[in-house]
Amino acid sequence: MSVGAGDLRDRWRFQQRAVDANGARRGPWEEGFTVSAKVTWLIGSEAVMQDRLTGRQPVVLTIRESSMSRQITPGWRAFDARRAGREANITAVSPSKSRGFLDVLAVIGVAQG
């Protein structure tokens, strides 16, 4: 199923750790950028059901591919810009089946590290 601009109904803010005194990305979180996204709530598999029972919800955030979005790694986190308190740890980033988009696999409801 292809993704179009009309499907990107949510807004998500992406953040990464700042560089600390030793040059490692372990400093405080710093703002990256905000983009429109399509949120797909994962359901069905046994692992997903187990996560949901423990208060974690796996999602796929489909966003437009850009020079900024290509920088996202599992070390980043995302916040729903319209719903306070909804934050997600990013676990993987891959090209979407739709050309020009990225799929960001994330888990909502886990501690931010």
Short mmCIF file of C-alpha atoms in Angstrom, two decimals:
data_model
loop_
_atom_site.label_atom_id
_atom_site.label_comp_id
_atom_site.label_asym_id
_atom_site.label_seq_id
_atom_site.Cartn_x
_atom_site.Cartn_y
_atom_site.Cartn_z
CA MET A 1 0.00 0.00 0.00
CA SER A 2 1.46 3.33 -1.01
CA VAL A 3 1.70 6.36 1.24
CA GLY A 4 0.66 9.81 0.09
CA ALA A 5 0.92 13.26 1.61
CA GLY A 6 -2.68 13.02 2.87
CA ASP A 7 -1.74 10.00 5.01
CA LEU A 8 0.78 12.00 7.06
CA ARG A 9 -1.74 13.23 9.65
CA ASP A 10 0.40 13.25 12.80
CA ARG A 11 3.34 15.43 13.85
CA TRP A 12 6.38 13.89 15.57
CA ARG A 13 9.46 15.60 17.07
CA PHE A 14 12.76 13.72 16.85
CA GLN A 15 15.59 14.20 19.36
CA GLN A 16 19.10 12.87 19.77
CA ARG A 17 21.64 12.97 22.56
CA ALA A 18 24.11 15.86 22.62
CA VAL A 19 27.82 15.15 22.48
CA ASP A 20 29.39 15.08 25.95
CA ALA A 21 32.88 16.25 26.96
CA ASN A 22 34.41 12.96 25.79
CA GLY A 23 32.89 13.19 22.32
CA ALA A 24 30.27 10.47 22.90
CA ARG A 25 26.55 10.98 22.39
CA ARG A 26 25.65 10.67 26.06
CA GLY A 27 24.78 14.25 26.90
CA PRO A 28 21.31 15.72 27.40
CA TRP A 29 18.67 15.30 24.71
CA GLU A 30 18.65 18.02 22.03
CA GLU A 31 15.97 18.93 19.53
CA GLY A 32 16.39 17.57 16.05
CA PHE A 33 13.39 18.33 13.86
CA THR A 34 9.61 17.92 13.56
CA VAL A 35 7.93 16.11 10.66
CA SER A 36 4.53 14.88 9.57
CA ALA A 37 4.07 11.13 9.95
CA LYS A 38 1.68 8.26 9.41
CA VAL A 39 1.37 6.12 12.55
CA THR A 40 0.70 2.41 12.10
CA TRP A 41 -0.11 0.63 15.35
CA LEU A 42 1.28 -2.90 15.23
CA ILE A 43 -1.11 -5.65 16.25
CA GLY A 44 -1.40 -9.39 15.88
CA SER A 45 1.84 -11.22 16.57
CA GLU A 46 2.53 -12.90 19.88
CA ALA A 47 5.49 -10.61 20.61
CA VAL A 48 3.38 -7.50 19.95
CA MET A 49 0.60 -8.78 22.21
CA GLN A 50 3.15 -9.45 24.97
CA ASP A 51 4.51 -5.90 24.62
CA ARG A 52 1.00 -4.47 24.81
CA LEU A 53 0.28 -6.42 28.00
CA THR A 54 3.35 -4.83 29.62
CA GLY A 55 2.29 -1.30 28.63
CA ARG A 56 4.48 -0.98 25.54
CA GLN A 57 3.03 -0.34 22.09
CA PRO A 58 5.14 -0.99 18.97
CA VAL A 59 4.42 1.43 16.12
CA VAL A 60 5.76 2.28 12.70
CA LEU A 61 6.17 5.99 11.98
CA THR A 62 6.24 6.52 8.21
CA ILE A 63 7.93 9.83 7.38
CA ARG A 64 9.24 11.53 4.26
CA GLU A 65 12.84 10.73 3.44
CA SER A 66 15.10 13.78 3.63
CA SER A 67 18.65 14.70 4.57
CA MET A 68 17.42 15.20 8.15
CA SER A 69 15.36 12.02 8.43
CA ARG A 70 18.22 9.88 7.06
CA GLN A 71 20.21 10.82 10.20
CA ILE A 72 17.76 8.99 12.53
CA THR A 73 19.25 5.96 14.29
CA PRO A 74 18.10 3.72 17.16
CA GLY A 75 19.89 6.15 19.50
CA TRP A 76 17.21 8.77 18.84
CA ARG A 77 13.75 9.18 20.36
CA ALA A 78 10.49 10.69 19.13
CA PHE A 79 7.66 12.67 20.74
CA ASP A 80 4.13 13.10 19.48
CA ALA A 81 3.98 16.87 18.95
CA ARG A 82 0.20 16.97 19.45
CA ARG A 83 -0.25 14.61 22.39
CA ALA A 84 1.80 15.43 25.47
CA GLY A 85 3.43 12.47 27.15
CA ARG A 86 3.45 10.16 24.12
CA GLU A 87 7.12 9.39 23.57
CA ALA A 88 8.80 6.57 21.72
CA ASN A 89 12.18 4.86 21.70
CA ILE A 90 13.34 4.20 18.16
CA THR A 91 14.42 0.61 17.53
CA ALA A 92 15.05 0.54 13.75
CA VAL A 93 14.89 2.68 10.61
CA SER A 94 14.39 1.26 7.12
CA PRO A 95 13.26 2.39 3.68
CA SER A 96 9.50 2.21 3.25
CA LYS A 97 7.81 0.23 0.51
CA SER A 98 6.61 3.61 -0.74
CA ARG A 99 9.32 5.46 -2.59
CA GLY A 100 10.59 8.60 -0.84
CA PHE A 101 9.55 7.52 2.68
CA LEU A 102 11.22 5.91 5.71
CA ASP A 103 9.67 3.51 8.20
CA VAL A 104 10.76 4.20 11.77
CA LEU A 105 10.02 1.29 14.10
CA ALA A 106 9.51 2.57 17.64
CA VAL A 107 8.08 1.50 20.97
CA ILE A 108 5.81 3.81 22.95
CA GLY A 109 5.63 3.41 26.74
CA VAL A 110 9.20 2.51 27.66
CA ALA A 111 11.69 4.36 29.83
CA GLN A 112 13.76 6.91 27.95
CA GLY A 113 17.48 6.32 28.28
#
